[in-house]
Amino acid sequence: MSIAIGICYASAVYLLLQRRLLQVLLGIALLGHATNLLILVASGLRGTEVPIIAEGAATLSAHAADPLPQAFILTAIVIGFALLGFALALAYRCMRVLGHDDIDELNNTDRLDEVGH
Amino acid sequence: MLLELTLAIPVLLAVVAPLAWRRLGAWWPRVASLGALTVFVFLLLMLPDAILGHPQTVTREWMPQLGVTFALRADSFGIFMALIISGIGWGIMSYAGGYLGKDERTGSITGWLLLFMAAMIGVSVADNILMLFVSWEMTSFTSFMLIGTNHRDEESRVGAKQALLVTAIGGLALLGGLVILGRQAGTWNLSEMPAMHDHPFALGAFVLICLGAFTKSAQFPFSFWLPGAMRAPTPVSAYLHSATMVKAGVFLLARMHHVLGELPAWTPTLVITAAATMILVILAVPRATDLKALLAYSTIGALAIMVGLIGIGTDKSMTAMVVFLLAHACYKGPLFLVAGSIDHAVHSRDIRRLGGLAQKMPVTIVTGVIAGLSMVGIPPMLGFIAKEYALGAGMNYAPWVAGLITVLAMAFVLVAANVILIPAFGKKRELASHAHEAPWSMRVPMVVISSLGLILGVSPGLLERYIVGPAVTSLEVTPVHLSLWHGWNLPLLLSTAAVFWGGLAFWKRTALGAFCPALPSGPRIFDAIWNGTVGFGRNVTRILQNGSLTMYLGTIVVVACVLLLSVWIIEAAPIDVDVVRKVPIIDVIIAAVIAVSAVVTALARRRLPAIAALGAMGMGVTLFFLASQAPDLALTQFLVEILSVVILVIGFRHLPDFRITKKRYQIGRVAIAVLVGFTMSVMTLVALSTDYAAPISAWHGDNALTKGHGHNVVNVILVDFRGFDTFGEIIVLGIAALGVGVLVGSLQKLRKHNPEMLSGNTKEPVQ
């Protein structure tokens, strides 16, 4: 699974480095997946039961999976979705107003030798 | 109380200056000069205490944690310096009133001058060395404002910038030196500071303090800023750049003499720097034609003599230095004022265009002659005594020093003759026809200050007893006896020779000017360094900020990866092989699905396959969550994934298809991506193989039911233990939804009102 995470990251970065906004968007989505996996895997996949306290027991069984990373990831999935939606809307607007989706053309404010065009 | 007032009066006057100038008009400079005179009187009142050896002090806590105390101590040398500052200050304020006339900048110029005066008095009477530093920087800053008074003139701005940069760099060095000194000595007060010459850090402190002093006093190789500073109005040049501020460096070195004077490097450093500066001046004077430039060069030379005398550091040389300091203030100030009066009358300072002014401006010229005689060193002027003792002290140290001072004295003769004789008695030029005598407010200060040089010259006993003697004593040196005449000796011979040869040089000045080599201009070297630095910065920015977001991102991730991997290699973090070996087969299959769909997403050439592959990957992740005993995650991921694919498909309809970038660049991208992937894999494995701290999850498992009253621990964490996180998450979602609404919605509005706006590639604002 570690290797799969590596491959996910590699694909994500590869997409982020492209000039099309679309690919960058996909890259962001991939990056989110990769990171969620990383958090889960890094917490150690030792559990053999779901992290739900059994009926009658007072505490979580020692064999249960770690609940905390799961909580984090749950938050992260939802936020990642929000981010994807917002970025998509931004890309859409960018496309409609500027007429292109090349991110290297969206840099008028931080180039020294030419101002706008 | 008096001591605080000497600082408070000029500061208060400076604050009200712009307003007072508007209200009082021509009366304002008189009020300002009266303020300076009051300070002078207060200082005189404090002098007896200082002479008797129990100077007035003020101590107030300011920032005790940092050792900064508002500590003043009016010892004889401090008062001596402050008397010069306030005395000349009186003259300058009065003169400025006449010189600037109705100029609207009078208010601000006098304000800055007053503030400068306060700062300079602060330097003189500060006991705490950090307080001295603050005052020191304040003089640099006010000097910058005053040189740049005429800020519409480019050369003024350049001169101001150079002066500020040079003195501020020196100031930083000085701060370093003072901090070393204070920390090592265990006291921040000058008066308590012991001799530090055998301390291991003393040399470092000395070098830094020297940098501060040399930049301030325009010593080699920092001399160039002073001629540039001559762009300032003449009263400013006379006050800051000849009589007072440039002497701050000399003053500081004199103060440091009892602390660092025994250092082996002390004498050679100061004497050699002084000698180099003197040579520079000797070479520059014959070619100069501007009155103020001539005076500026001779000022640099005079400062060099003082620095050299402090370097020699004997009783005689220290006494000579104090006398020289006083004499220089008494003749160079008036000479500048004379040059200013000439400029004021005929609007030129070029000696090639001046001449025949003696009849038109008798008072100015007579004053100039008195001051000039002092500069040349003709008995019974104070300048004569100063030069005699300087030559004597130089002679005792090394004959070549005395020889150099003699040649410099020749250059002074040349300067004095150029500045006074040519404009006064030279061939009458057309400019002279409408010349007029300066007003009273300008004449009085010139006359008073220059005649001081004569009065003190004929009364060396008074000078020794009340002024020079106590000042030298407070430098912890024994003063030597002063007299106007001490027989036929070698210094007198050298002095006479200097006057004679100087006269000869003046007679043959055209030939001499042609003979002297043109020096590489200091400002030009400064500009080259300046432009080089700025250009370098611009190029670096252009390379780093090349406008390509891809490049920025690539740089960031590569740097991050290199850092992470280097930590991994250096720390030799282990990877537990068992972790890899124990992976169940189902995980391997899911991992393969995820990996393959990730790669397909990345390499897809069309939109739809890419989205499909992303969806497949999401499903793979869902499966993995399920396999890892995380049903909540699997559920959420499943729903989100479906939604994602839906919105992506909707969104992609509006976005163009991929375009394949050139292969050449793709290889680089692949390389970066592989590097990142490798790094992340390694990181994950390392994270799996180590246990830095006990996980805090157990607490949640133990308390979910008892405190959170829920069986599903993940849920309890989300809505109870970390409820605020979830609250924040909801806000983020809300904002994102709003954002999407605004971005998409406003477009629809736009489309309705202005359809052509959206069809083209135009960016013009909507009417």
JSON list of C-alpha atoms in Angstrom, two decimals, chain A residues 1-23 25-26 29-30 33-34 36-38 40-60 65-79 81-86 88-93 95-104 106-108 110-113 116-117, chain B residues 538 541-542 545-550 552-554 557 587 590-591 594-595 598-599 601-603 607 610 614 617-618 621 624-625 628-633 636-637 640-641 643-644 647-648 651-652 654-659 661 666 669-670 672-674 676-677 680-681 684-685 687-688 691 696-697 700-702 704-705 710-714 717-718 722 729 732-733 736 739-740 743-744 746-747 751 758 761-763:
[
{"chain": "A", "resi": 1, "resn": "MET", "atom": "CA", "xyz": [0.00, 0.00, 0.00]},
{"chain": "A", "resi": 2, "resn": "SER", "atom": "CA", "xyz": [2.93, 2.34, 0.68]},
{"chain": "A", "resi": 3, "resn": "ILE", "atom": "CA", "xyz": [4.01, 1.92, -2.89]},
{"chain": "A", "resi": 4, "resn": "ALA", "atom": "CA", "xyz": [0.51, 2.64, -4.10]},
{"chain": "A", "resi": 5, "resn": "ILE", "atom": "CA", "xyz": [0.53, 5.83, -2.07]},
{"chain": "A", "resi": 6, "resn": "GLY", "atom": "CA", "xyz": [3.80, 6.77, -3.69]},
{"chain": "A", "resi": 7, "resn": "ILE", "atom": "CA", "xyz": [2.30, 6.17, -7.12]},
{"chain": "A", "resi": 8, "resn": "CYS", "atom": "CA", "xyz": [-0.75, 8.25, -6.20]},
{"chain": "A", "resi": 9, "resn": "TYR", "atom": "CA", "xyz": [1.46, 11.12, -5.12]},
{"chain": "A", "resi": 10, "resn": "ALA", "atom": "CA", "xyz": [3.53, 10.83, -8.26]},
{"chain": "A", "resi": 11, "resn": "SER", "atom": "CA", "xyz": [0.43, 10.95, -10.46]},
{"chain": "A", "resi": 12, "resn": "ALA", "atom": "CA", "xyz": [-0.97, 13.84, -8.47]},
{"chain": "A", "resi": 13, "resn": "VAL", "atom": "CA", "xyz": [2.18, 15.91, -8.78]},
{"chain": "A", "resi": 14, "resn": "TYR", "atom": "CA", "xyz": [2.48, 15.06, -12.43]},
{"chain": "A", "resi": 15, "resn": "LEU", "atom": "CA", "xyz": [-1.02, 16.40, -13.00]},
{"chain": "A", "resi": 16, "resn": "LEU", "atom": "CA", "xyz": [-0.41, 19.48, -10.86]},
{"chain": "A", "resi": 17, "resn": "LEU", "atom": "CA", "xyz": [2.59, 20.32, -12.99]},
{"chain": "A", "resi": 18, "resn": "GLN", "atom": "CA", "xyz": [0.52, 20.44, -16.17]},
{"chain": "A", "resi": 19, "resn": "ARG", "atom": "CA", "xyz": [-0.62, 23.71, -17.64]},
{"chain": "A", "resi": 20, "resn": "ARG", "atom": "CA", "xyz": [-4.30, 22.87, -18.09]},
{"chain": "A", "resi": 21, "resn": "LEU", "atom": "CA", "xyz": [-6.55, 23.86, -15.25]},
{"chain": "A", "resi": 22, "resn": "LEU", "atom": "CA", "xyz": [-8.47, 20.60, -15.63]},
{"chain": "A", "resi": 23, "resn": "GLN", "atom": "CA", "xyz": [-5.46, 18.48, -15.04]},
{"chain": "A", "resi": 25, "resn": "LEU", "atom": "CA", "xyz": [-8.01, 19.96, -10.68]},
{"chain": "A", "resi": 26, "resn": "LEU", "atom": "CA", "xyz": [-7.68, 16.23, -11.10]},
{"chain": "A", "resi": 29, "resn": "ALA", "atom": "CA", "xyz": [-8.40, 15.36, -6.17]},
{"chain": "A", "resi": 30, "resn": "LEU", "atom": "CA", "xyz": [-5.69, 12.72, -6.44]},
{"chain": "A", "resi": 33, "resn": "HIS", "atom": "CA", "xyz": [-6.93, 10.66, -1.94]},
{"chain": "A", "resi": 34, "resn": "ALA", "atom": "CA", "xyz": [-3.23, 10.02, -1.55]},
{"chain": "A", "resi": 36, "resn": "ASN", "atom": "CA", "xyz": [-6.10, 10.29, 3.15]},
{"chain": "A", "resi": 37, "resn": "LEU", "atom": "CA", "xyz": [-4.52, 6.95, 2.41]},
{"chain": "A", "resi": 38, "resn": "LEU", "atom": "CA", "xyz": [-1.26, 8.14, 3.90]},
{"chain": "A", "resi": 40, "resn": "LEU", "atom": "CA", "xyz": [-4.73, 5.84, 7.43]},
{"chain": "A", "resi": 41, "resn": "VAL", "atom": "CA", "xyz": [-1.71, 3.72, 6.57]},
{"chain": "A", "resi": 42, "resn": "ALA", "atom": "CA", "xyz": [0.68, 5.70, 8.73]},
{"chain": "A", "resi": 43, "resn": "SER", "atom": "CA", "xyz": [-1.54, 5.12, 11.76]},
{"chain": "A", "resi": 44, "resn": "GLY", "atom": "CA", "xyz": [-0.71, 1.45, 11.47]},
{"chain": "A", "resi": 45, "resn": "LEU", "atom": "CA", "xyz": [-3.25, -0.99, 10.11]},
{"chain": "A", "resi": 46, "resn": "ARG", "atom": "CA", "xyz": [-3.34, -3.16, 13.19]},
{"chain": "A", "resi": 47, "resn": "GLY", "atom": "CA", "xyz": [-7.06, -3.31, 13.87]},
{"chain": "A", "resi": 48, "resn": "THR", "atom": "CA", "xyz": [-9.18, -6.28, 13.00]},
{"chain": "A", "resi": 49, "resn": "GLU", "atom": "CA", "xyz": [-12.53, -4.89, 14.18]},
{"chain": "A", "resi": 50, "resn": "VAL", "atom": "CA", "xyz": [-14.45, -1.76, 13.41]},
{"chain": "A", "resi": 51, "resn": "PRO", "atom": "CA", "xyz": [-14.01, 1.02, 16.00]},
{"chain": "A", "resi": 52, "resn": "ILE", "atom": "CA", "xyz": [-17.46, 0.61, 17.52]},
{"chain": "A", "resi": 53, "resn": "ILE", "atom": "CA", "xyz": [-17.83, -0.23, 21.17]},
{"chain": "A", "resi": 54, "resn": "ALA", "atom": "CA", "xyz": [-19.52, -3.58, 21.44]},
{"chain": "A", "resi": 55, "resn": "GLU", "atom": "CA", "xyz": [-22.92, -3.83, 23.12]},
{"chain": "A", "resi": 56, "resn": "GLY", "atom": "CA", "xyz": [-22.34, -4.33, 26.84]},
{"chain": "A", "resi": 57, "resn": "ALA", "atom": "CA", "xyz": [-18.66, -3.32, 26.80]},
{"chain": "A", "resi": 58, "resn": "ALA", "atom": "CA", "xyz": [-17.57, -0.01, 28.38]},
{"chain": "A", "resi": 59, "resn": "THR", "atom": "CA", "xyz": [-14.51, 0.65, 26.26]},
{"chain": "A", "resi": 60, "resn": "LEU", "atom": "CA", "xyz": [-13.26, -0.03, 22.79]},
{"chain": "A", "resi": 65, "resn": "ALA", "atom": "CA", "xyz": [-8.96, -0.07, 14.36]},
{"chain": "A", "resi": 66, "resn": "ASP", "atom": "CA", "xyz": [-7.67, 3.30, 15.47]},
{"chain": "A", "resi": 67, "resn": "PRO", "atom": "CA", "xyz": [-10.67, 5.69, 15.48]},
{"chain": "A", "resi": 68, "resn": "LEU", "atom": "CA", "xyz": [-8.80, 8.97, 15.51]},
{"chain": "A", "resi": 69, "resn": "PRO", "atom": "CA", "xyz": [-7.28, 8.88, 12.01]},
{"chain": "A", "resi": 70, "resn": "GLN", "atom": "CA", "xyz": [-10.64, 7.81, 10.71]},
{"chain": "A", "resi": 71, "resn": "ALA", "atom": "CA", "xyz": [-12.24, 10.88, 12.22]},
{"chain": "A", "resi": 72, "resn": "PHE", "atom": "CA", "xyz": [-9.59, 13.07, 10.65]},
{"chain": "A", "resi": 73, "resn": "ILE", "atom": "CA", "xyz": [-9.98, 11.46, 7.27]},
{"chain": "A", "resi": 74, "resn": "LEU", "atom": "CA", "xyz": [-13.72, 11.80, 7.41]},
{"chain": "A", "resi": 75, "resn": "THR", "atom": "CA", "xyz": [-13.29, 15.53, 7.88]},
{"chain": "A", "resi": 76, "resn": "ALA", "atom": "CA", "xyz": [-10.68, 15.60, 5.15]},
{"chain": "A", "resi": 77, "resn": "ILE", "atom": "CA", "xyz": [-12.86, 13.81, 2.62]},
{"chain": "A", "resi": 78, "resn": "VAL", "atom": "CA", "xyz": [-15.65, 16.28, 3.06]},
{"chain": "A", "resi": 79, "resn": "ILE", "atom": "CA", "xyz": [-13.37, 19.29, 2.92]},
{"chain": "A", "resi": 81, "resn": "PHE", "atom": "CA", "xyz": [-14.95, 17.62, -1.83]},
{"chain": "A", "resi": 82, "resn": "ALA", "atom": "CA", "xyz": [-15.71, 21.23, -0.99]},
{"chain": "A", "resi": 83, "resn": "LEU", "atom": "CA", "xyz": [-12.33, 22.25, -2.33]},
{"chain": "A", "resi": 84, "resn": "LEU", "atom": "CA", "xyz": [-12.88, 20.33, -5.54]},
{"chain": "A", "resi": 85, "resn": "GLY", "atom": "CA", "xyz": [-16.26, 21.95, -6.04]},
{"chain": "A", "resi": 86, "resn": "PHE", "atom": "CA", "xyz": [-14.94, 25.43, -5.40]},
{"chain": "A", "resi": 88, "resn": "LEU", "atom": "CA", "xyz": [-14.09, 23.65, -10.38]},
{"chain": "A", "resi": 89, "resn": "ALA", "atom": "CA", "xyz": [-16.33, 26.71, -10.14]},
{"chain": "A", "resi": 90, "resn": "LEU", "atom": "CA", "xyz": [-13.24, 28.92, -10.19]},
{"chain": "A", "resi": 91, "resn": "ALA", "atom": "CA", "xyz": [-11.90, 27.13, -13.26]},
{"chain": "A", "resi": 92, "resn": "TYR", "atom": "CA", "xyz": [-15.26, 27.50, -14.92]},
{"chain": "A", "resi": 93, "resn": "ARG", "atom": "CA", "xyz": [-15.37, 31.21, -14.23]},
{"chain": "A", "resi": 95, "resn": "MET", "atom": "CA", "xyz": [-12.56, 29.89, -18.53]},
{"chain": "A", "resi": 96, "resn": "ARG", "atom": "CA", "xyz": [-15.59, 32.07, -19.20]},
{"chain": "A", "resi": 97, "resn": "VAL", "atom": "CA", "xyz": [-13.94, 35.38, -18.35]},
{"chain": "A", "resi": 98, "resn": "LEU", "atom": "CA", "xyz": [-10.41, 34.87, -19.67]},
{"chain": "A", "resi": 99, "resn": "GLY", "atom": "CA", "xyz": [-11.21, 32.48, -22.46]},
{"chain": "A", "resi": 100, "resn": "HIS", "atom": "CA", "xyz": [-8.42, 30.05, -21.73]},
{"chain": "A", "resi": 101, "resn": "ASP", "atom": "CA", "xyz": [-7.34, 27.69, -19.01]},
{"chain": "A", "resi": 102, "resn": "ASP", "atom": "CA", "xyz": [-3.57, 27.88, -19.21]},
{"chain": "A", "resi": 103, "resn": "ILE", "atom": "CA", "xyz": [-2.28, 28.52, -15.69]},
{"chain": "A", "resi": 104, "resn": "ASP", "atom": "CA", "xyz": [1.02, 29.93, -16.91]},
{"chain": "A", "resi": 106, "resn": "LEU", "atom": "CA", "xyz": [-2.55, 33.69, -15.19]},
{"chain": "A", "resi": 107, "resn": "ASN", "atom": "CA", "xyz": [0.48, 35.45, -13.84]},
{"chain": "A", "resi": 108, "resn": "ASN", "atom": "CA", "xyz": [0.23, 39.08, -14.74]},
{"chain": "A", "resi": 110, "resn": "ASP", "atom": "CA", "xyz": [4.08, 38.70, -10.53]},
{"chain": "A", "resi": 111, "resn": "ARG", "atom": "CA", "xyz": [6.09, 39.09, -13.67]},
{"chain": "A", "resi": 112, "resn": "LEU", "atom": "CA", "xyz": [8.58, 41.92, -13.59]},
{"chain": "A", "resi": 113, "resn": "ASP", "atom": "CA", "xyz": [9.26, 42.66, -17.21]},
{"chain": "A", "resi": 116, "resn": "GLY", "atom": "CA", "xyz": [-0.64, 42.83, -18.19]},
{"chain": "A", "resi": 117, "resn": "HIS", "atom": "CA", "xyz": [-1.66, 42.47, -21.76]},
{"chain": "B", "resi": 538, "resn": "ARG", "atom": "CA", "xyz": [16.48, 41.80, -10.19]},
{"chain": "B", "resi": 541, "resn": "THR", "atom": "CA", "xyz": [13.91, 37.61, -8.96]},
{"chain": "B", "resi": 542, "resn": "ARG", "atom": "CA", "xyz": [13.53, 37.10, -12.68]},
{"chain": "B", "resi": 545, "resn": "GLN", "atom": "CA", "xyz": [9.68, 34.58, -10.25]},
{"chain": "B", "resi": 546, "resn": "ASN", "atom": "CA", "xyz": [9.67, 33.66, -13.91]},
{"chain": "B", "resi": 547, "resn": "GLY", "atom": "CA", "xyz": [5.90, 33.70, -13.98]},
{"chain": "B", "resi": 548, "resn": "SER", "atom": "CA", "xyz": [5.47, 29.99, -14.52]},
{"chain": "B", "resi": 549, "resn": "LEU", "atom": "CA", "xyz": [3.31, 28.53, -11.77]},
{"chain": "B", "resi": 550, "resn": "THR", "atom": "CA", "xyz": [4.45, 25.08, -12.87]},
{"chain": "B", "resi": 552, "resn": "TYR", "atom": "CA", "xyz": [7.17, 27.44, -8.73]},
{"chain": "B", "resi": 553, "resn": "LEU", "atom": "CA", "xyz": [5.35, 24.29, -7.78]},
{"chain": "B", "resi": 554, "resn": "GLY", "atom": "CA", "xyz": [8.08, 22.06, -9.19]},
{"chain": "B", "resi": 557, "resn": "VAL", "atom": "CA", "xyz": [8.07, 19.98, -4.21]},
{"chain": "B", "resi": 587, "resn": "ASP", "atom": "CA", "xyz": [-4.70, -5.08, 0.46]},
{"chain": "B", "resi": 590, "resn": "ILE", "atom": "CA", "xyz": [-6.79, -3.01, -3.76]},
{"chain": "B", "resi": 591, "resn": "ALA", "atom": "CA", "xyz": [-3.47, -1.15, -3.78]},
{"chain": "B", "resi": 594, "resn": "ILE", "atom": "CA", "xyz": [-5.70, 2.31, -6.80]},
{"chain": "B", "resi": 595, "resn": "ALA", "atom": "CA", "xyz": [-2.25, 2.65, -8.29]},
{"chain": "B", "resi": 598, "resn": "ALA", "atom": "CA", "xyz": [-4.10, 6.88, -10.46]},
{"chain": "B", "resi": 599, "resn": "VAL", "atom": "CA", "xyz": [-1.65, 6.38, -13.29]},
{"chain": "B", "resi": 601, "resn": "THR", "atom": "CA", "xyz": [-5.92, 9.43, -14.48]},
{"chain": "B", "resi": 602, "resn": "ALA", "atom": "CA", "xyz": [-2.58, 11.10, -14.87]},
{"chain": "B", "resi": 603, "resn": "LEU", "atom": "CA", "xyz": [-1.82, 9.89, -18.34]},
{"chain": "B", "resi": 607, "resn": "ARG", "atom": "CA", "xyz": [-11.32, 14.23, -20.30]},
{"chain": "B", "resi": 610, "resn": "ALA", "atom": "CA", "xyz": [-9.50, 10.71, -16.80]},
{"chain": "B", "resi": 614, "resn": "LEU", "atom": "CA", "xyz": [-10.47, 9.09, -10.93]},
{"chain": "B", "resi": 617, "resn": "MET", "atom": "CA", "xyz": [-9.59, 5.20, -7.91]},
{"chain": "B", "resi": 618, "resn": "GLY", "atom": "CA", "xyz": [-12.15, 6.64, -5.48]},
{"chain": "B", "resi": 621, "resn": "VAL", "atom": "CA", "xyz": [-10.00, 3.91, -1.85]},
{"chain": "B", "resi": 624, "resn": "PHE", "atom": "CA", "xyz": [-9.49, -0.05, 1.12]},
{"chain": "B", "resi": 625, "resn": "PHE", "atom": "CA", "xyz": [-11.33, 1.81, 3.86]},
{"chain": "B", "resi": 628, "resn": "SER", "atom": "CA", "xyz": [-9.20, -1.42, 7.01]},
{"chain": "B", "resi": 629, "resn": "GLN", "atom": "CA", "xyz": [-12.19, -1.61, 9.36]},
{"chain": "B", "resi": 630, "resn": "ALA", "atom": "CA", "xyz": [-13.40, 1.89, 8.59]},
{"chain": "B", "resi": 631, "resn": "PRO", "atom": "CA", "xyz": [-17.04, 1.59, 7.50]},
{"chain": "B", "resi": 632, "resn": "ASP", "atom": "CA", "xyz": [-17.83, 5.27, 8.12]},
{"chain": "B", "resi": 633, "resn": "LEU", "atom": "CA", "xyz": [-15.04, 6.32, 5.88]},
{"chain": "B", "resi": 636, "resn": "THR", "atom": "CA", "xyz": [-18.57, 8.83, 3.06]},
{"chain": "B", "resi": 637, "resn": "GLN", "atom": "CA", "xyz": [-15.99, 8.19, 0.40]},
{"chain": "B", "resi": 640, "resn": "VAL", "atom": "CA", "xyz": [-18.45, 11.86, -2.15]},
{"chain": "B", "resi": 641, "resn": "GLU", "atom": "CA", "xyz": [-16.93, 9.99, -5.03]},
{"chain": "B", "resi": 643, "resn": "LEU", "atom": "CA", "xyz": [-20.87, 13.40, -6.29]},
{"chain": "B", "resi": 644, "resn": "SER", "atom": "CA", "xyz": [-17.37, 14.31, -7.42]},
{"chain": "B", "resi": 647, "resn": "ILE", "atom": "CA", "xyz": [-19.84, 17.64, -10.71]},
{"chain": "B", "resi": 648, "resn": "LEU", "atom": "CA", "xyz": [-16.66, 16.99, -12.65]},
{"chain": "B", "resi": 651, "resn": "GLY", "atom": "CA", "xyz": [-17.91, 21.12, -15.02]},
{"chain": "B", "resi": 652, "resn": "PHE", "atom": "CA", "xyz": [-15.77, 19.58, -17.69]},
{"chain": "B", "resi": 654, "resn": "HIS", "atom": "CA", "xyz": [-17.40, 23.88, -20.02]},
{"chain": "B", "resi": 655, "resn": "LEU", "atom": "CA", "xyz": [-13.69, 23.39, -20.04]},
{"chain": "B", "resi": 656, "resn": "PRO", "atom": "CA", "xyz": [-11.55, 22.58, -23.06]},
{"chain": "B", "resi": 657, "resn": "ASP", "atom": "CA", "xyz": [-9.97, 19.23, -23.64]},
{"chain": "B", "resi": 658, "resn": "PHE", "atom": "CA", "xyz": [-6.38, 18.50, -22.69]},
{"chain": "B", "resi": 659, "resn": "ARG", "atom": "CA", "xyz": [-3.63, 19.69, -24.88]},
{"chain": "B", "resi": 661, "resn": "THR", "atom": "CA", "xyz": [2.56, 19.70, -23.85]},
{"chain": "B", "resi": 666, "resn": "GLN", "atom": "CA", "xyz": [7.08, 16.14, -19.89]},
{"chain": "B", "resi": 669, "resn": "ARG", "atom": "CA", "xyz": [7.55, 16.55, -14.98]},
{"chain": "B", "resi": 670, "resn": "VAL", "atom": "CA", "xyz": [7.72, 12.80, -14.87]},
{"chain": "B", "resi": 672, "resn": "ILE", "atom": "CA", "xyz": [9.70, 15.35, -10.47]},
{"chain": "B", "resi": 673, "resn": "ALA", "atom": "CA", "xyz": [6.59, 13.20, -10.05]},
{"chain": "B", "resi": 674, "resn": "VAL", "atom": "CA", "xyz": [8.65, 10.03, -9.60]},
{"chain": "B", "resi": 676, "resn": "VAL", "atom": "CA", "xyz": [7.79, 12.88, -5.07]},
{"chain": "B", "resi": 677, "resn": "GLY", "atom": "CA", "xyz": [6.26, 9.40, -5.26]},
{"chain": "B", "resi": 680, "resn": "MET", "atom": "CA", "xyz": [6.21, 9.68, -0.07]},
{"chain": "B", "resi": 681, "resn": "SER", "atom": "CA", "xyz": [6.55, 5.91, -0.21]},
{"chain": "B", "resi": 684, "resn": "THR", "atom": "CA", "xyz": [5.05, 6.12, 4.73]},
{"chain": "B", "resi": 685, "resn": "LEU", "atom": "CA", "xyz": [7.27, 3.14, 5.32]},
{"chain": "B", "resi": 687, "resn": "ALA", "atom": "CA", "xyz": [6.27, 6.22, 9.61]},
{"chain": "B", "resi": 688, "resn": "LEU", "atom": "CA", "xyz": [5.04, 2.64, 9.83]},
{"chain": "B", "resi": 691, "resn": "ASP", "atom": "CA", "xyz": [6.78, 4.74, 17.15]},
{"chain": "B", "resi": 696, "resn": "ILE", "atom": "CA", "xyz": [-3.70, 9.28, 22.03]},
{"chain": "B", "resi": 697, "resn": "SER", "atom": "CA", "xyz": [-6.40, 7.17, 20.39]},
{"chain": "B", "resi": 700, "resn": "HIS", "atom": "CA", "xyz": [-10.95, 8.23, 22.89]},
{"chain": "B", "resi": 701, "resn": "GLY", "atom": "CA", "xyz": [-11.74, 4.53, 22.85]},
{"chain": "B", "resi": 702, "resn": "ASP", "atom": "CA", "xyz": [-11.91, 4.42, 26.64]},
{"chain": "B", "resi": 704, "resn": "ALA", "atom": "CA", "xyz": [-16.41, 7.38, 24.07]},
{"chain": "B", "resi": 705, "resn": "LEU", "atom": "CA", "xyz": [-19.17, 5.56, 25.88]},
{"chain": "B", "resi": 710, "resn": "GLY", "atom": "CA", "xyz": [-21.96, 6.80, 21.88]},
{"chain": "B", "resi": 711, "resn": "HIS", "atom": "CA", "xyz": [-20.89, 3.41, 20.67]},
{"chain": "B", "resi": 712, "resn": "ASN", "atom": "CA", "xyz": [-19.41, 4.54, 17.38]},
{"chain": "B", "resi": 713, "resn": "VAL", "atom": "CA", "xyz": [-16.11, 6.04, 18.47]},
{"chain": "B", "resi": 714, "resn": "VAL", "atom": "CA", "xyz": [-15.48, 7.81, 15.17]},
{"chain": "B", "resi": 717, "resn": "ILE", "atom": "CA", "xyz": [-14.90, 12.04, 18.13]},
{"chain": "B", "resi": 718, "resn": "LEU", "atom": "CA", "xyz": [-16.43, 14.05, 15.31]},
{"chain": "B", "resi": 722, "resn": "ARG", "atom": "CA", "xyz": [-13.54, 17.33, 18.30]},
{"chain": "B", "resi": 729, "resn": "GLU", "atom": "CA", "xyz": [-15.68, 22.01, 8.59]},
{"chain": "B", "resi": 732, "resn": "VAL", "atom": "CA", "xyz": [-15.72, 25.72, 5.21]},
{"chain": "B", "resi": 733, "resn": "LEU", "atom": "CA", "xyz": [-18.37, 23.85, 3.28]},
{"chain": "B", "resi": 736, "resn": "ALA", "atom": "CA", "xyz": [-17.29, 26.94, -0.57]},
{"chain": "B", "resi": 739, "resn": "GLY", "atom": "CA", "xyz": [-18.27, 30.78, -3.45]},
{"chain": "B", "resi": 740, "resn": "VAL", "atom": "CA", "xyz": [-19.50, 28.39, -6.06]},
{"chain": "B", "resi": 743, "resn": "LEU", "atom": "CA", "xyz": [-18.86, 32.42, -9.21]},
{"chain": "B", "resi": 744, "resn": "VAL", "atom": "CA", "xyz": [-21.39, 30.53, -11.29]},
{"chain": "B", "resi": 746, "resn": "SER", "atom": "CA", "xyz": [-22.67, 36.04, -11.37]},
{"chain": "B", "resi": 747, "resn": "LEU", "atom": "CA", "xyz": [-21.75, 34.57, -14.71]},
{"chain": "B", "resi": 751, "resn": "ARG", "atom": "CA", "xyz": [-24.55, 36.42, -19.66]},
{"chain": "B", "resi": 758, "resn": "LEU", "atom": "CA", "xyz": [-18.38, 36.27, -22.59]},
{"chain": "B", "resi": 761, "resn": "ASN", "atom": "CA", "xyz": [-11.34, 36.84, -25.05]},
{"chain": "B", "resi": 762, "resn": "THR", "atom": "CA", "xyz": [-11.81, 40.35, -23.80]},
{"chain": "B", "resi": 763, "resn": "LYS", "atom": "CA", "xyz": [-11.10, 41.46, -20.29]}
]
